[in-house]
Amino acid sequence: MTTTIVFLHAHPDDEAIFTGGTMALLAAAGHRVVLVTATKGEEGTPRFPLPAGESIADRREAETHAAAELLAVDAVRFLGFRDSGVAGSDAQDHPLAFGACDVEEAADRLATICAQEGADVLVHYDPGGIYAHADHLQVHRVGGLAAARAGIATTYEATVDHEYLHFVDVHLVEGANRSLESRKAIGLPTAMISTTVDCRAVLETKWRAMAAHASQIPDADPMLPPEQFADVYGWEWFVRHGPPGPIDALPS
């Protein structure tokens, strides 16, 4: 049966890093995949100079659409909030900062999108936000409330298995975690993870989707050799709440 799965992510590139393989596999299985991104990554630092008149938000929005096309995402929506940046930055005080926004307002926006898109399933983040960035923590809160308001019975919390990754210091989430003032354990222990997806069959697609975010992510080729890229990014992890859904039917 074809279902519509809405993925809520905090920033452009999160979708490719944490769920890109799952999104591609779902689309290949005939499901409809919708990407909702809370912010446009306004606080990201570009890896190269941007053309005059182009903002980092413009560039990252375009990169999101490019990555989504590679992953066969059916629709891309932005929730309309702003990147909160890191703790202590002025960005956290911006009136549109996602990390400090009214959770009920954001959940209503997301629930409306879910209704418009006919969502059967919603994917958001684990309670720790995968890692403890303010916007990632907010994805968990907003996603859970929106699912309840939209009457979505099956939700998945995207996470990483920190026991699997404990020996891997080259995963991008490790670098992001190191950028925080207070480092916390990323993801969840193996015993708390309900659903593991083997993404190796679509690994080249995931690599290309990550590379589409060129303003933020170095080329995958020099970043990791192919075998190590598979070891690091070949699996994606979720915690399901509610009845089994389409992600449970993917290779594990």
XYZ file of N, CA and C in Angstrom:
756
model
N 0.839 -1.193 0.000
C 0.000 0.000 0.000
C 0.878 1.248 0.000
N 0.566 2.199 -0.854
C 1.312 3.443 -0.922
C 0.927 4.340 0.252
N 1.915 4.882 0.910
C 1.687 5.808 2.015
C 2.461 7.088 1.768
N 2.076 8.135 2.485
C 2.818 9.397 2.438
C 3.552 9.560 3.760
N 4.850 9.739 3.665
C 5.692 9.885 4.848
C 6.284 11.286 4.840
N 5.999 12.059 5.884
C 6.544 13.409 6.032
C 7.754 13.340 6.958
N 8.852 13.902 6.503
C 10.078 13.985 7.298
C 10.272 15.433 7.728
N 10.366 15.672 9.029
C 10.709 16.995 9.544
C 12.185 17.016 9.911
N 12.913 17.974 9.339
C 14.335 18.148 9.660
C 14.590 19.591 10.077
N 15.681 19.791 10.779
C 15.992 21.110 11.336
C 16.583 22.048 10.299
N 17.577 21.564 9.550
C 18.342 22.417 8.632
C 18.531 21.708 7.296
N 18.772 22.451 6.235
C 19.221 21.830 4.997
C 20.475 20.998 5.251
N 20.546 19.854 4.696
C 21.562 18.796 4.746
C 21.270 17.730 5.788
N 20.475 18.048 6.826
C 20.124 17.023 7.811
C 19.384 15.859 7.165
N 18.557 16.171 6.178
C 17.757 15.118 5.554
C 18.639 14.093 4.861
N 19.711 14.559 4.203
C 20.599 13.646 3.492
C 21.465 12.853 4.464
N 21.975 13.522 5.485
C 22.895 12.881 6.424
C 22.202 11.792 7.234
N 21.048 12.105 7.781
C 20.414 11.207 8.751
C 19.362 10.280 8.160
N 18.703 10.688 7.072
C 17.599 9.864 6.542
C 17.610 9.743 5.025
N 18.680 10.170 4.362
C 18.687 10.174 2.900
C 18.478 8.801 2.288
N 19.126 7.790 2.846
C 18.957 6.443 2.319
C 17.543 5.931 2.494
N 16.971 6.186 3.657
C 15.601 5.757 3.935
C 14.616 6.442 2.994
N 14.807 7.730 2.770
C 13.919 8.460 1.863
C 13.993 7.872 0.449
N 15.204 7.598 -0.019
C 15.371 7.042 -1.365
C 14.745 5.654 -1.463
N 14.915 4.830 -0.450
C 14.339 3.482 -0.457
C 12.818 3.536 -0.425
N 12.260 4.433 0.375
C 10.805 4.572 0.424
C 10.245 4.989 -0.940
N 10.904 5.974 -1.557
C 10.442 6.425 -2.872
C 10.529 5.291 -3.894
N 11.620 4.526 -3.843
C 11.783 3.410 -4.785
C 10.722 2.335 -4.568
N 10.228 2.224 -3.340
C 9.187 1.238 -3.027
C 7.788 1.740 -3.382
N 7.704 2.962 -3.910
C 6.427 3.486 -4.371
C 5.698 4.376 -3.397
N 6.347 4.703 -2.290
C 5.724 5.595 -1.315
C 5.970 7.056 -1.702
N 5.167 7.918 -1.140
C 5.303 9.359 -1.388
C 6.046 9.974 -0.211
N 7.136 10.663 -0.508
C 7.998 11.232 0.529
C 7.930 12.753 0.458
N 7.680 13.371 1.600
C 7.603 14.828 1.710
C 8.649 15.284 2.715
N 9.429 16.276 2.341
C 10.449 16.847 3.221
C 9.982 18.205 3.723
N 9.962 18.371 5.037
C 9.694 19.667 5.663
C 10.958 20.062 6.415
N 11.483 21.229 6.109
C 12.683 21.724 6.768
C 12.317 22.954 7.582
N 12.672 22.927 8.861
C 12.226 23.984 9.772
C 12.854 25.324 9.453
N 14.123 25.321 9.026
C 14.856 26.558 8.759
C 15.558 26.436 7.411
N 16.182 27.515 6.990
C 16.986 27.485 5.768
C 18.482 27.530 6.078
N 18.844 27.224 7.323
C 20.267 27.142 7.671
C 20.982 28.469 7.566
N 20.300 29.524 8.008
C 20.829 30.879 7.839
C 22.157 31.129 8.547
N 22.456 30.326 9.557
C 23.692 30.519 10.316
C 24.846 29.656 9.815
N 24.627 28.931 8.733
C 25.709 28.135 8.169
C 26.789 29.015 7.572
N 28.023 28.535 7.640
C 29.153 29.255 7.042
C 29.493 28.599 5.716
N 29.394 29.323 4.604
C 29.679 28.696 3.308
C 31.153 28.318 3.185
N 31.406 27.216 2.540
C 32.768 26.740 2.349
C 33.484 27.474 1.226
N 32.778 28.325 0.496
C 33.359 29.070 -0.615
C 32.585 30.378 -0.752
N 33.156 31.387 -1.384
C 32.445 32.670 -1.535
C 31.182 32.497 -2.388
N 30.121 33.135 -1.961
C 28.880 33.114 -2.724
C 28.832 34.295 -3.690
N 28.128 34.152 -4.796
C 28.007 35.281 -5.728
C 27.345 36.479 -5.055
N 27.669 37.656 -5.536
C 27.065 38.874 -4.994
C 25.545 38.778 -5.072
N 24.892 39.125 -3.987
C 23.436 39.114 -3.958
C 22.820 37.798 -3.536
N 23.620 36.748 -3.397
C 23.088 35.451 -2.957
C 23.391 35.264 -1.477
N 22.368 35.001 -0.695
C 22.567 34.753 0.736
C 22.817 33.273 0.971
N 23.321 32.955 2.160
C 23.525 31.550 2.492
C 22.183 30.827 2.545
N 21.118 31.525 2.965
C 19.789 30.907 2.970
C 19.342 30.561 1.551
N 19.591 31.478 0.594
C 19.253 31.207 -0.808
C 19.976 29.954 -1.306
N 21.277 29.914 -1.004
C 22.077 28.791 -1.482
C 21.615 27.475 -0.848
N 21.347 27.499 0.434
C 20.979 26.259 1.110
C 19.570 25.791 0.731
N 18.703 26.732 0.430
C 17.384 26.345 -0.075
C 17.523 25.632 -1.421
N 18.351 26.190 -2.294
C 18.567 25.562 -3.600
C 19.215 24.192 -3.441
N 20.150 24.072 -2.525
C 20.798 22.785 -2.286
C 19.794 21.756 -1.761
N 18.864 22.203 -0.941
C 17.840 21.299 -0.424
C 16.985 20.742 -1.558
N 16.580 21.603 -2.477
C 15.791 21.133 -3.609
C 16.597 20.169 -4.481
N 17.879 20.445 -4.669
C 18.718 19.554 -5.475
C 18.861 18.188 -4.816
N 19.092 18.183 -3.503
C 19.213 16.910 -2.786
C 17.897 16.148 -2.816
N 16.798 16.863 -2.629
C 15.478 16.218 -2.623
C 15.174 15.572 -3.972
N 15.564 16.226 -5.041
C 15.335 15.642 -6.368
C 16.114 14.339 -6.517
N 17.352 14.321 -6.028
C 18.162 13.102 -6.101
C 17.532 11.971 -5.287
N 16.907 12.316 -4.176
C 16.301 11.318 -3.296
C 14.877 10.952 -3.717
N 14.395 11.540 -4.814
C 13.043 11.291 -5.342
C 11.959 11.735 -4.363
N 12.246 12.821 -3.639
C 11.253 13.404 -2.742
C 10.165 14.059 -3.575
N 8.929 13.856 -3.169
C 7.804 14.347 -3.964
C 7.550 15.833 -3.755
N 7.747 16.330 -2.528
C 7.477 17.736 -2.235
C 8.429 18.222 -1.151
N 8.834 19.485 -1.264
C 9.700 20.135 -0.279
C 8.950 21.330 0.285
N 8.859 21.400 1.604
C 8.196 22.515 2.276
C 9.137 23.079 3.337
N 9.073 24.377 3.557
C 9.840 25.013 4.630
C 8.858 25.527 5.677
N 9.223 25.336 6.944
C 8.296 25.654 8.027
C 8.263 27.148 8.337
N 9.290 27.897 7.901
C 9.250 29.352 8.019
C 9.956 29.930 9.227
N 10.794 29.117 9.887
C 11.557 29.630 11.016
C 13.011 29.849 10.609
N 13.801 30.330 11.549
C 15.181 30.708 11.263
C 16.145 29.855 12.080
N 17.292 29.571 11.497
C 18.360 28.829 12.160
C 18.742 29.531 13.462
N 18.774 28.779 14.559
C 19.101 29.354 15.866
C 20.596 29.476 16.119
N 21.421 28.893 15.262
C 22.857 28.965 15.494
C 23.259 28.191 16.738
N 24.454 28.493 17.236
C 24.971 27.790 18.407
C 24.701 28.596 19.667
N 24.804 27.939 20.794
C 24.529 28.586 22.080
C 25.381 29.829 22.250
N 24.746 30.897 22.701
C 25.464 32.143 22.942
C 25.523 33.082 21.763
N 25.077 32.627 20.588
C 25.114 33.488 19.410
C 23.884 34.388 19.381
N 24.023 35.525 18.699
C 22.893 36.453 18.571
C 21.705 35.803 17.870
N 21.987 34.792 17.032
C 20.914 34.136 16.275
C 19.868 33.528 17.193
N 20.271 33.139 18.382
C 19.314 32.505 19.288
C 18.261 33.490 19.803
N 18.571 34.786 19.698
C 17.633 35.807 20.149
C 16.756 36.350 19.021
N 16.964 35.837 17.807
C 16.157 36.304 16.681
C 14.695 35.927 16.915
N 13.756 36.824 16.600
C 12.339 36.516 16.872
C 11.815 35.295 16.132
N 12.464 34.881 15.053
C 12.017 33.708 14.309
C 12.866 32.469 14.588
N 13.796 32.552 15.549
C 14.675 31.420 15.835
C 13.849 30.178 16.164
N 14.096 29.100 15.460
C 13.286 27.900 15.630
C 13.446 27.319 17.031
N 14.662 27.324 17.544
C 14.905 26.700 18.835
C 14.144 27.335 19.977
N 13.754 28.602 19.823
C 13.042 29.318 20.885
C 11.612 29.665 20.496
N 11.133 29.108 19.396
C 9.800 29.487 18.916
C 8.712 28.864 19.790
N 7.501 29.339 19.625
C 6.356 28.769 20.317
C 6.079 27.379 19.733
N 6.207 26.362 20.567
C 6.079 24.990 20.082
C 4.690 24.732 19.499
N 3.671 25.287 20.126
C 2.318 25.053 19.632
C 2.096 25.680 18.259
N 2.641 26.880 18.068
C 2.511 27.525 16.749
C 3.212 26.695 15.682
N 4.448 26.264 15.986
C 5.197 25.470 15.015
C 4.503 24.143 14.741
N 3.971 23.523 15.779
C 3.268 22.254 15.604
C 2.011 22.436 14.754
N 1.315 23.543 14.940
C 0.139 23.818 14.109
C 0.529 23.971 12.646
N 1.643 24.658 12.394
C 2.106 24.801 11.002
C 2.406 23.432 10.401
N 3.103 22.604 11.168
C 3.464 21.284 10.662
C 2.231 20.405 10.497
N 1.314 20.452 11.444
C 0.085 19.656 11.337
C -0.712 20.063 10.101
N -0.725 21.357 9.798
C -1.425 21.828 8.599
C -0.788 21.255 7.338
N 0.550 21.266 7.300
C 1.257 20.691 6.148
C 0.951 19.199 6.044
N 0.957 18.503 7.174
C 0.660 17.068 7.158
C -0.738 16.819 6.593
N -1.694 17.652 6.984
C -3.054 17.497 6.461
C -3.094 17.779 4.963
N -2.416 18.831 4.544
C -2.397 19.183 3.126
C -1.761 18.084 2.277
N -0.722 17.460 2.824
C 0.014 16.444 2.072
C -0.573 15.048 2.254
N -1.571 14.902 3.120
C -2.164 13.594 3.352
C -1.220 12.642 4.058
N -0.525 13.127 5.071
C 0.499 12.330 5.741
C -0.092 11.137 6.476
N 0.502 9.980 6.265
C 0.164 8.773 7.027
C 1.160 8.541 8.162
N 2.384 9.023 7.964
C 3.490 8.781 8.896
C 4.285 10.070 9.014
N 4.801 10.341 10.214
C 5.660 11.503 10.428
C 6.971 11.048 11.045
N 8.066 11.565 10.494
C 9.403 11.300 11.031
C 9.952 12.595 11.618
N 10.419 12.523 12.864
C 11.098 13.679 13.465
C 12.348 13.167 14.177
N 12.756 13.746 15.303
C 14.011 13.351 15.950
C 13.767 12.754 17.320
N 14.792 12.064 17.832
C 14.716 11.505 19.180
C 14.729 12.631 20.226
N 14.448 12.332 21.492
C 14.335 13.392 22.507
C 15.591 14.244 22.675
N 16.747 13.694 22.331
C 17.985 14.469 22.406
C 18.311 15.207 21.128
N 17.384 15.161 20.159
C 17.620 15.859 18.901
C 18.732 15.256 18.064
N 19.023 13.970 18.255
C 20.173 13.253 17.681
C 21.450 13.773 18.322
N 21.656 15.077 18.245
C 22.655 15.749 19.080
C 21.988 17.034 19.539
N 22.525 17.654 20.574
C 21.732 18.613 21.356
C 21.722 20.043 20.817
N 21.676 20.215 19.512
C 21.489 21.549 18.951
C 20.062 22.001 19.261
N 19.893 23.289 19.562
C 18.571 23.801 19.954
C 17.507 23.511 18.898
N 17.848 23.650 17.626
C 16.865 23.404 16.568
C 16.510 21.927 16.464
N 17.471 21.055 16.728
C 17.214 19.614 16.684
C 16.319 19.189 17.848
N 16.576 19.739 19.009
C 15.711 19.460 20.157
C 14.277 19.910 19.869
N 14.153 21.038 19.187
C 12.829 21.560 18.868
C 12.112 20.675 17.848
N 12.859 20.056 16.947
C 12.244 19.129 15.984
C 11.515 18.012 16.725
N 12.133 17.504 17.782
C 11.479 16.448 18.555
C 10.172 16.945 19.167
N 10.218 18.099 19.805
C 9.031 18.619 20.476
C 7.922 18.942 19.479
N 8.283 19.637 18.415
C 7.293 20.053 17.416
C 6.711 18.840 16.685
N 7.573 17.904 16.328
C 7.104 16.729 15.603
C 6.122 15.896 16.403
N 6.436 15.680 17.678
C 5.539 14.880 18.503
C 4.174 15.520 18.674
N 4.167 16.830 18.909
C 2.895 17.534 19.102
C 2.106 17.600 17.795
N 2.792 17.849 16.685
C 2.106 17.927 15.387
C 1.466 16.601 15.019
N 2.156 15.500 15.292
C 1.588 14.186 14.974
C 0.299 13.962 15.753
N 0.301 14.340 17.031
C -0.900 14.186 17.846
C -2.040 15.042 17.306
N -1.720 16.267 16.925
C -2.761 17.170 16.432
C -3.288 16.749 15.064
N -2.431 16.136 14.269
C -2.850 15.704 12.936
C -3.447 14.299 12.945
N -3.457 13.650 14.097
C -4.006 12.306 14.187
C -3.177 11.253 13.482
N -1.856 11.434 13.470
C -0.957 10.483 12.806
C -0.537 9.428 13.832
N -0.907 8.195 13.581
C -0.706 7.136 14.580
C 0.728 6.620 14.615
N 1.378 6.577 13.462
C 2.730 6.021 13.388
C 3.738 7.136 13.193
N 4.671 7.240 14.114
C 5.770 8.191 13.983
C 7.088 7.452 14.170
N 8.116 8.003 13.585
C 9.475 7.492 13.779
C 10.357 8.641 14.233
N 11.201 8.380 15.213
C 12.199 9.351 15.638
C 13.534 8.963 15.012
N 14.042 9.804 14.120
C 15.358 9.567 13.544
C 16.417 9.745 14.627
N 17.420 8.888 14.617
C 18.481 8.939 15.610
C 19.742 8.359 14.986
N 20.774 8.168 15.781
C 21.930 7.361 15.385
C 22.225 6.403 16.526
N 22.802 5.274 16.183
C 23.190 4.271 17.175
C 24.570 4.647 17.696
N 24.626 5.206 18.912
C 25.935 5.691 19.364
C 26.864 4.554 19.763
N 26.331 3.363 19.937
C 27.219 2.224 20.180
C 27.871 1.780 18.874
N 27.120 1.836 17.783
C 27.720 1.515 16.483
C 28.741 2.572 16.079
N 28.409 3.841 16.333
C 29.276 4.932 15.892
C 30.378 5.279 16.895
N 30.456 4.549 18.009
C 31.425 4.963 19.034
C 32.859 4.925 18.522
N 33.105 4.093 17.506
C 34.458 4.001 16.964
C 34.625 4.870 15.723
N 33.587 5.601 15.364
C 33.606 6.399 14.137
C 33.630 7.874 14.506
N 34.755 8.537 14.292
C 34.815 9.970 14.606
C 34.753 10.822 13.352
N 34.407 10.191 12.216
C 34.339 10.938 10.952
C 32.904 11.171 10.498
N 31.913 10.655 11.222
C 30.525 10.954 10.881
C 30.305 12.443 11.129
N 29.568 13.086 10.241
C 29.374 14.531 10.352
C 28.698 14.933 11.656
N 27.899 14.038 12.242
C 27.246 14.397 13.502
C 28.272 14.571 14.618
N 29.384 13.860 14.529
C 30.427 14.021 15.546
C 31.028 15.419 15.473
N 31.298 15.903 14.250
C 31.824 17.252 14.101
C 30.838 18.295 14.583
N 29.548 18.086 14.268
C 28.525 19.029 14.719
C 28.433 19.023 16.238
N 28.522 17.848 16.833
C 28.434 17.737 18.287
C 29.606 18.457 18.959
N 30.769 18.366 18.345
C 31.954 19.033 18.913
C 31.828 20.550 18.872
N 30.962 21.055 17.984
C 30.812 22.510 17.872
C 29.965 23.092 18.996
N 29.282 22.242 19.735
C 28.433 22.725 20.820
C 29.270 23.035 22.053
N 28.806 23.990 22.860
C 29.526 24.334 24.086
C 29.545 23.156 25.047
N 28.454 22.447 25.131
C 28.343 21.316 26.051
C 28.075 20.060 25.241
N 29.082 19.212 25.104
C 28.917 17.984 24.334
C 28.106 16.974 25.123
N 27.184 16.326 24.434
C 26.411 15.251 25.037
C 26.517 14.036 24.130
N 26.175 12.882 24.671
C 26.198 11.674 23.861
C 25.226 11.824 22.700
N 25.665 11.464 21.520
C 24.795 11.553 20.363
C 23.880 10.337 20.291
N 22.709 10.529 19.722
C 21.820 9.418 19.436
C 21.377 8.642 20.650
N 21.184 7.346 20.441
C 20.654 6.452 21.468
C 21.444 5.145 21.482
N 21.406 4.423 22.608
C 22.025 3.099 22.631
C 21.233 2.104 21.789
N 21.906 1.062 21.353
C 21.304 0.065 20.462
C 19.979 -0.467 20.993
N 19.900 -0.724 22.294
C 18.710 -1.344 22.876
C 17.465 -0.479 22.750
N 17.630 0.824 22.564
C 16.487 1.726 22.470
C 16.022 1.941 21.031
N 16.746 1.387 20.075
C 16.443 1.608 18.651
C 15.561 0.478 18.143
N 14.432 0.832 17.573
C 13.490 -0.193 17.111
C 13.737 -0.619 15.673
N 14.270 0.294 14.876
C 14.289 0.072 13.430
C 15.620 0.539 12.847
N 16.338 -0.386 12.231
C 17.585 -0.073 11.535
C 17.381 -0.318 10.045
N 17.772 0.644 9.236
C 17.598 0.534 7.787
C 18.967 0.382 7.127
N 19.116 -0.666 6.330
C 20.340 -0.896 5.563
C 20.219 -0.109 4.256
N 20.992 0.945 4.145
C 20.899 1.862 2.993
C 21.961 1.601 1.929
N 22.706 0.532 2.063
C 23.850 0.356 1.166
C 23.441 0.222 -0.298
N 22.217 -0.253 -0.562
C 21.773 -0.387 -1.959
C 21.590 0.961 -2.639
N 21.402 2.018 -1.847
C 21.203 3.363 -2.413
C 22.292 4.315 -1.919
N 23.449 3.761 -1.606
C 24.491 4.572 -0.986
C 25.017 5.656 -1.920
N 25.106 5.344 -3.220
C 25.563 6.380 -4.154
C 24.568 7.531 -4.210
N 23.272 7.218 -4.158
C 22.258 8.275 -4.136
C 22.394 9.121 -2.874
N 22.604 8.472 -1.733
C 22.784 9.213 -0.484
C 24.031 10.090 -0.564
N 25.113 9.552 -1.093
C 26.341 10.325 -1.252
C 26.094 11.563 -2.118
N 25.387 11.385 -3.225
C 25.114 12.517 -4.116
C 24.221 13.551 -3.433
N 23.259 13.092 -2.648
C 22.388 14.036 -1.934
C 23.187 14.820 -0.890
N 24.098 14.157 -0.207
C 24.957 14.875 0.736
C 25.843 15.865 0.005
N 26.427 15.424 -1.107
C 27.319 16.296 -1.868
C 26.587 17.485 -2.477
N 25.259 17.373 -2.671
C 24.480 18.498 -3.192
C 24.518 19.683 -2.234
N 24.775 19.422 -0.962
C 24.895 20.494 0.036
C 26.341 20.973 0.095
N 26.836 21.383 -1.059
C 28.266 21.677 -1.198
C 28.713 22.881 -0.379
N 27.794 23.776 -0.034
C 28.199 24.939 0.759
C 28.586 24.541 2.177
N 28.158 23.340 2.603
C 28.385 22.906 3.980
C 29.208 21.631 4.093
N 29.068 20.716 3.139
C 29.665 19.382 3.260
C 30.772 19.231 2.234
N 31.967 18.837 2.671
C 33.037 18.585 1.705
C 32.656 17.451 0.774
N 33.261 17.427 -0.403
C 33.041 16.324 -1.333
C 33.219 14.998 -0.614
N 32.310 14.066 -0.863
C 32.411 12.770 -0.191
C 33.666 12.015 -0.613
N 34.150 12.216 -1.841
C 35.322 11.474 -2.297
C 36.542 11.719 -1.418
N 36.979 13.000 -1.249
C 38.126 13.201 -0.372
C 37.783 13.027 1.098
N 36.490 13.130 1.448
C 36.114 13.024 2.852
C 36.328 11.607 3.368
N 35.911 10.613 2.599
C 36.028 9.221 3.007
C 36.182 8.343 1.770
N 37.016 7.311 1.836
C 37.036 6.334 0.744
C 35.715 5.569 0.710
N 35.356 5.000 -0.440
C 34.035 4.371 -0.579
C 33.709 3.334 0.488
N 34.686 2.471 0.834
C 34.389 1.426 1.816
C 34.073 2.041 3.172
N 34.829 3.076 3.547
C 34.587 3.693 4.841
C 33.296 4.508 4.826
N 32.972 5.107 3.689
C 31.707 5.823 3.582
C 30.546 4.860 3.841
N 30.630 3.657 3.297
C 29.588 2.659 3.523
C 29.508 2.280 4.992
N 30.653 2.118 5.638
C 30.660 1.770 7.063
C 29.997 2.855 7.908
N 30.238 4.108 7.554
C 29.763 5.226 8.374
C 28.321 5.588 8.056
N 27.963 5.600 6.774
C 26.654 6.115 6.360
C 25.724 5.057 5.772
N 26.113 3.797 5.854
C 25.333 2.738 5.222
C 24.105 2.293 5.988
N 23.941 2.773 7.224
C 22.779 2.420 8.029
C 22.146 3.689 8.588
N 20.838 3.648 8.758
C 20.096 4.737 9.407
C 19.198 4.128 10.473
N 18.929 4.916 11.512
C 18.300 4.362 12.710
C 17.085 5.182 13.133
N 16.081 4.472 13.670
C 14.822 5.103 14.061
C 14.249 4.421 15.302
N 13.404 5.168 16.006
C 12.573 4.615 17.072
C 11.113 4.818 16.650
N 10.398 3.717 16.470
C 9.010 3.814 16.029
C 8.072 3.906 17.222
N 7.046 4.747 17.065
C 5.946 4.807 18.014
C 4.662 4.541 17.244
N 3.812 3.671 17.778
C 2.573 3.335 17.097
C 2.718 2.076 16.260
N 1.726 1.793 15.426
C 1.740 0.562 14.618
C 2.919 0.553 13.641
N 3.347 -0.654 13.217
C 4.406 -0.730 12.204
C 4.039 0.069 10.965
N 5.063 0.671 10.361
C 4.862 1.485 9.177
C 5.819 1.104 8.071
N 5.875 1.890 7.019
C 6.653 1.526 5.835
C 8.159 1.445 6.070
N 8.675 2.175 7.035
C 10.125 2.099 7.277
C 10.494 0.730 7.835
N 9.583 0.107 8.577
C 9.856 -1.247 9.104
C 9.999 -2.272 7.996
N 9.413 -1.993 6.823
C 9.451 -2.944 5.723
C 10.704 -2.819 4.874
N 11.549 -1.841 5.159
C 12.778 -1.644 4.379
C 13.859 -2.627 4.808
N 14.882 -2.830 3.980
C 15.977 -3.745 4.351
C 16.608 -3.319 5.674
N 16.986 -4.306 6.467
C 17.587 -3.996 7.767
C 18.893 -4.755 7.956
